Coordinates of C-alpha atoms in Angstrom, one line a residue:
M5 CA 86.6 29.4 -16.2
K6 CA 88.2 31.8 -18.7
N7 CA 85.9 31.4 -21.7
K8 CA 85.1 35.0 -21.7
L9 CA 83.3 35.0 -25.1
V10 CA 80.7 32.5 -24.3
F11 CA 80.3 33.5 -20.7
A12 CA 79.9 37.2 -21.5
V13 CA 77.3 36.5 -24.3
W14 CA 75.5 34.0 -22.0
M15 CA 75.3 36.5 -19.1
M16 CA 74.0 39.3 -21.3
C17 CA 71.3 37.0 -22.6
L18 CA 70.3 36.3 -19.0
L19 CA 69.5 39.9 -18.5
S20 CA 67.9 40.5 -21.2
A21 CA 72.6 40.0 -38.5
C22 CA 75.4 37.8 -37.8
T23 CA 73.6 36.3 -40.8
E24 CA 75.9 33.3 -41.1
P25 CA 77.3 30.9 -38.6
W26 CA 80.5 32.0 -36.9
S27 CA 83.3 29.9 -35.5
I28 CA 85.3 30.5 -32.3
D29 CA 89.0 29.7 -32.1
L30 CA 89.7 30.0 -28.4
D31 CA 93.4 30.7 -29.0
Q32 CA 93.0 33.3 -31.8
V33 CA 89.8 35.2 -31.2
Q34 CA 90.1 38.6 -32.9
P35 CA 88.2 41.5 -31.4
R36 CA 84.6 41.2 -32.5
L37 CA 81.5 43.2 -31.4
V38 CA 78.8 41.2 -29.6
I39 CA 75.3 42.7 -29.5
T40 CA 72.5 40.9 -27.6
G41 CA 69.2 41.7 -26.1
A42 CA 65.4 41.2 -26.3
L43 CA 62.3 43.3 -25.6
G44 CA 59.3 42.0 -23.8
T45 CA 55.5 42.7 -23.8
E46 CA 55.4 43.2 -20.1
P47 CA 56.1 46.8 -19.0
G48 CA 59.6 47.0 -17.7
L49 CA 63.2 48.1 -18.3
Y50 CA 64.9 46.2 -21.1
E51 CA 68.6 46.3 -22.0
I52 CA 70.7 45.8 -25.1
S53 CA 74.3 44.8 -24.3
V54 CA 77.2 45.8 -26.4
T55 CA 80.4 43.9 -25.6
R56 CA 83.7 42.7 -27.1
A57 CA 84.7 39.1 -27.8
V58 CA 88.2 38.5 -26.5
N59 CA 90.9 35.8 -26.6
Y60 CA 90.1 32.7 -24.4
F61 CA 93.3 33.4 -22.5
S62 CA 92.9 37.1 -22.2
P63 CA 93.1 38.5 -18.6
E64 CA 90.5 41.2 -19.5
T65 CA 87.3 41.2 -17.4
E66 CA 85.6 44.4 -18.5
L67 CA 84.1 43.6 -21.8
G68 CA 81.3 46.3 -22.0
V69 CA 81.6 48.8 -24.9
S70 CA 80.7 52.4 -24.0
G71 CA 79.9 55.3 -26.3
A72 CA 77.7 53.5 -28.8
V73 CA 74.5 55.1 -30.1
V74 CA 71.8 52.5 -29.6
T75 CA 68.3 53.1 -30.9
I76 CA 65.1 51.0 -31.2
D77 CA 62.7 52.4 -33.9
G78 CA 64.7 55.6 -33.8
V79 CA 64.4 56.1 -30.0
E80 CA 67.8 56.3 -28.3
L81 CA 68.6 54.1 -25.3
T82 CA 70.5 55.3 -22.3
E83 CA 73.7 53.6 -21.2
N84 CA 73.6 52.4 -17.7
P85 CA 76.3 54.5 -15.8
E86 CA 77.0 51.6 -13.5
S87 CA 77.3 48.9 -16.2
P88 CA 79.3 50.0 -19.2
G89 CA 77.9 48.5 -22.4
R90 CA 74.4 48.0 -21.2
Y91 CA 71.9 50.3 -23.0
Q92 CA 68.5 50.7 -21.4
T93 CA 65.0 51.5 -22.5
V94 CA 62.6 53.6 -20.4
A95 CA 61.4 51.9 -17.3
D96 CA 57.9 51.1 -18.5
F97 CA 58.7 50.0 -22.0
A98 CA 56.4 47.3 -23.4
A99 CA 56.5 45.7 -26.9
E100 CA 53.3 45.2 -28.9
S101 CA 52.5 41.9 -30.6
G102 CA 52.7 42.1 -34.3
H103 CA 55.0 45.1 -34.4
E104 CA 58.4 44.9 -36.1
Y105 CA 61.2 46.5 -34.1
R106 CA 64.4 47.7 -35.6
L107 CA 67.6 47.9 -33.6
E108 CA 70.5 50.1 -34.7
V109 CA 73.9 50.4 -33.1
R110 CA 76.3 53.0 -34.3
L111 CA 79.9 52.8 -33.1
D112 CA 83.5 53.3 -34.3
F113 CA 84.5 49.9 -33.1
D114 CA 87.6 49.5 -35.4
G115 CA 88.9 53.0 -34.6
D116 CA 89.1 54.3 -38.1
G117 CA 87.3 57.5 -37.3
E118 CA 84.0 56.4 -38.9
D119 CA 81.0 54.9 -37.2
E120 CA 80.0 51.4 -38.2
L121 CA 76.3 50.5 -38.4
Y122 CA 74.9 47.3 -37.0
T123 CA 71.2 46.5 -37.3
A124 CA 68.6 43.8 -36.7
T125 CA 64.9 43.5 -36.9
A126 CA 62.4 41.3 -35.0
V127 CA 58.6 41.0 -35.0
A128 CA 56.9 40.6 -31.6
P129 CA 55.0 37.3 -31.8
Q130 CA 51.5 36.7 -30.4
T131 CA 51.0 36.3 -26.7
V132 CA 50.1 32.7 -25.8
P133 CA 48.1 32.7 -22.5
L134 CA 49.3 30.3 -19.8
G135 CA 46.1 28.5 -19.0
A136 CA 47.2 26.9 -15.7
F137 CA 50.1 25.2 -14.0
S138 CA 50.5 22.7 -11.2
L139 CA 53.0 21.7 -8.6
M140 CA 53.0 17.9 -8.5
P141 CA 55.1 15.7 -6.2
V142 CA 57.5 13.7 -8.3
L143 CA 57.6 10.6 -6.0
D144 CA 54.6 8.4 -5.5
D145 CA 55.0 8.6 -1.7
P146 CA 52.1 10.1 0.4
N147 CA 54.7 11.0 3.1
R148 CA 56.9 13.1 0.7
Y149 CA 56.0 16.5 -0.7
F150 CA 59.3 17.3 -2.4
P151 CA 60.6 17.2 -5.0
L152 CA 58.0 19.0 -7.0
S153 CA 57.5 19.2 -10.8
A154 CA 56.1 22.4 -12.2
V155 CA 53.8 21.5 -15.1
I156 CA 52.3 24.2 -17.4
Y157 CA 49.1 23.9 -19.5
F158 CA 48.2 26.0 -22.5
I159 CA 46.6 25.9 -25.9
D160 CA 49.2 26.1 -28.6
P161 CA 48.1 28.3 -31.5
V162 CA 48.4 26.8 -35.0
G163 CA 51.6 27.9 -36.6
D164 CA 55.3 28.1 -35.6
N165 CA 55.8 29.2 -32.0
Y166 CA 59.0 29.2 -30.0
Y167 CA 58.5 28.9 -26.2
G168 CA 60.6 29.6 -23.1
A169 CA 59.5 29.0 -19.5
R170 CA 60.9 31.1 -16.7
M171 CA 60.6 30.3 -13.0
H172 CA 60.6 32.8 -10.1
Y173 CA 60.3 32.3 -6.4
I174 CA 58.4 35.0 -4.4
V175 CA 59.7 34.6 -0.9
G176 CA 58.3 36.1 2.3
D177 CA 60.6 36.6 5.3
S178 CA 59.7 36.7 9.0
L179 CA 58.8 40.4 8.8
S180 CA 56.2 39.7 6.0
Q181 CA 58.4 41.5 3.5
W182 CA 58.6 39.9 0.1
R183 CA 61.4 39.5 -2.5
K184 CA 61.3 38.0 -5.9
V185 CA 64.1 35.5 -6.7
N186 CA 64.8 35.0 -10.4
Y187 CA 65.7 31.3 -10.3
S188 CA 65.9 31.2 -14.1
D189 CA 68.4 34.0 -14.2
S190 CA 71.0 32.3 -12.0
P191 CA 74.3 32.0 -13.7
D192 CA 74.5 28.2 -13.2
K193 CA 71.0 27.5 -14.6
C194 CA 69.6 27.6 -18.1
V195 CA 68.1 31.0 -18.6
F196 CA 65.1 29.4 -20.2
N197 CA 63.6 26.0 -20.5
L198 CA 63.1 26.1 -24.2
F199 CA 60.8 24.1 -26.4
D200 CA 58.8 24.6 -29.6
S201 CA 55.4 23.4 -30.7
R202 CA 56.1 21.3 -33.8
V203 CA 54.9 18.1 -32.3
E204 CA 51.6 19.2 -30.8
D205 CA 50.8 22.1 -33.0
G206 CA 47.4 23.6 -32.3
S207 CA 46.5 21.4 -29.4
L208 CA 46.6 21.4 -25.6
I209 CA 50.2 21.2 -24.3
A210 CA 51.1 19.9 -20.8
Y211 CA 54.8 20.6 -20.3
P212 CA 56.8 19.7 -17.2
C213 CA 59.2 22.6 -17.4
F214 CA 61.0 22.5 -14.0
M215 CA 61.7 20.2 -11.0
F216 CA 62.9 21.5 -7.7
G217 CA 63.4 20.3 -4.1
R218 CA 63.0 21.8 -0.7
R219 CA 66.3 23.5 -0.9
V220 CA 67.2 25.4 -4.1
T221 CA 70.8 26.4 -5.1
L222 CA 70.6 29.8 -6.8
A223 CA 74.3 30.2 -7.1
P224 CA 77.4 28.7 -5.5
G225 CA 77.1 29.5 -1.8
D226 CA 73.5 30.8 -2.1
T227 CA 70.9 28.3 -1.1
L228 CA 67.2 29.1 -0.7
M229 CA 64.9 27.0 1.4
L230 CA 61.2 27.0 0.4
F231 CA 58.5 27.2 3.0
P232 CA 54.7 27.1 3.1
T233 CA 53.1 30.3 1.7
D234 CA 56.2 31.0 -0.5
T235 CA 55.0 31.4 -4.1
V236 CA 56.2 29.9 -7.3
E237 CA 55.6 32.0 -10.4
L238 CA 55.8 30.4 -13.9
E239 CA 56.1 32.6 -16.9
L240 CA 55.4 31.3 -20.5
N241 CA 57.3 33.3 -23.2
N242 CA 56.8 33.1 -26.9
Y243 CA 60.0 34.2 -28.8
S244 CA 60.8 35.7 -32.2
P245 CA 62.5 32.8 -34.1
D246 CA 66.0 34.2 -34.6
Y247 CA 66.4 35.1 -30.9
Y248 CA 65.0 31.7 -29.8
E249 CA 67.5 29.9 -32.0
F250 CA 70.4 32.0 -30.7
V251 CA 69.6 31.3 -27.1
R252 CA 68.9 27.7 -27.8
Q253 CA 72.5 27.3 -29.2
L254 CA 73.9 29.1 -26.2
R255 CA 72.0 27.0 -23.8
E256 CA 73.3 23.8 -25.5
A257 CA 76.8 25.2 -25.3
A258 CA 76.5 26.2 -21.7
S259 CA 74.8 23.1 -20.2
G260 CA 74.1 19.5 -20.9
Q261 CA 76.7 18.0 -23.2
N262 CA 78.9 21.1 -22.9
P263 CA 79.1 22.5 -19.4
L264 CA 79.4 26.3 -19.2
F265 CA 83.1 26.4 -18.4
M266 CA 84.1 23.7 -20.8
T267 CA 82.6 25.0 -24.0
P268 CA 84.4 23.9 -27.2
V269 CA 84.8 25.7 -30.5
G270 CA 81.3 26.1 -31.9
H271 CA 78.9 27.8 -34.4
Y272 CA 76.3 30.3 -33.2
T273 CA 73.9 31.9 -35.6
G274 CA 72.4 35.3 -34.8
N275 CA 70.6 38.1 -36.8
I276 CA 72.9 41.2 -36.3
S277 CA 74.0 42.7 -39.6
G278 CA 77.3 44.6 -40.2
G279 CA 79.7 42.0 -38.9
A280 CA 78.7 41.8 -35.2
L281 CA 77.9 38.7 -33.4
G282 CA 74.8 38.1 -31.3
A283 CA 71.0 38.4 -31.7
F284 CA 68.1 40.8 -31.1
G285 CA 64.6 39.6 -30.4
V286 CA 61.2 40.1 -28.9
Y287 CA 59.2 37.9 -26.6
T288 CA 55.7 37.8 -25.1
A289 CA 54.9 36.9 -21.5
S290 CA 52.0 35.3 -19.7
S291 CA 52.3 34.1 -16.1
R292 CA 50.5 32.4 -13.1
R293 CA 51.4 31.8 -9.5
L294 CA 50.9 29.0 -7.0
P295 CA 51.8 28.8 -3.3
I296 CA 54.0 26.1 -1.7
L297 CA 51.6 24.1 0.5
Y298 CA 52.2 22.9 4.0
K299 CA 52.7 19.2 4.5
N300 CA 53.4 17.6 7.9
R301 CA 56.9 16.2 8.4
T302 CA 58.4 18.2 5.5
W303 CA 60.0 20.9 7.7
T304 CA 61.4 20.6 11.2
N305 CA 59.9 22.6 14.0
K306 CA 63.2 24.4 14.3
E307 CA 63.2 25.4 10.6
L308 CA 59.7 26.7 10.9
R309 CA 60.5 28.7 13.9
E310 CA 63.6 30.2 12.2
R311 CA 61.4 31.3 9.3
F312 CA 58.2 32.3 11.0
G313 CA 59.3 33.1 14.6
E314 CA 57.0 32.1 17.4
R315 CA 54.1 32.3 15.1
A316 CA 55.1 28.9 13.8
L317 CA 53.5 27.3 16.8
E318 CA 50.2 29.0 15.9
L319 CA 50.5 28.4 12.2
Y320 CA 51.6 24.7 12.4
P321 CA 50.7 23.5 15.9
D322 CA 50.7 19.8 14.9
N323 CA 53.8 19.7 12.8
E324 CA 56.1 16.7 13.4
D325 CA 59.8 16.6 12.6
P326 CA 60.7 14.5 9.5
E327 CA 61.8 11.0 10.4

């Protein structure tokens, strides 16, 4: 669990021109600057992370680099005082489709008394509307509701598009208060379910992007149980090409063939000029929501009472415990 380089870059991409491939020797990593981040078209606060790559066996845990001057189109970002190395936009920033954004980072990283300049540009792609999505039982069993497959439907515009799907759970507790759980941003999940449109260019796409059960593990020791009226939100993103490719490479390194904490030496291509690693990009967003439906014999009466209190008897009077 000591692969600080890949883990740090991966985590910064969750939140959020090296113009040639770069190799990592886990025993001999020299200090390198890593710059990652992406802007979105939905109003919000976005971050650019500036960190250091360290030796695989280094005991260092604080990798954020403070003191950089980070600008987007000449507007300076503010460093998060609680998270060194994370530089934030204003709270309601929103990118515009078709606009080219220029990132500049000025920093004396090598300590020679002169600031180095690292830059990248990215054009915000067009927003692709998410037409609909469905929650479909995976098993052909009328008595089973879970597991569910989340399938998205949309018209793919002609041309190259680079998609990511995010999933969020919007969960209500017994006091009718709501919280949004970013399932896709959990450290042990892929940040995006990535796919491009080269196969079905210009046509209707139906894409099964996630599958989940009644209990969802968000992180080790953190399990969420879904109940009726909880809401699943699916977000369709369209990414600028360089950032999509960078995140795709990180995803492959951190899951599937190469689990996150067993990542071998690899090549990762980004778009940051000036000798830094990483990538800068822009993405669009379109989302829809669906509630979790009630089905008899899916939850025990005890579970329903723990979630809804005594109202459970009124809401689901005929519920039977699962066999």
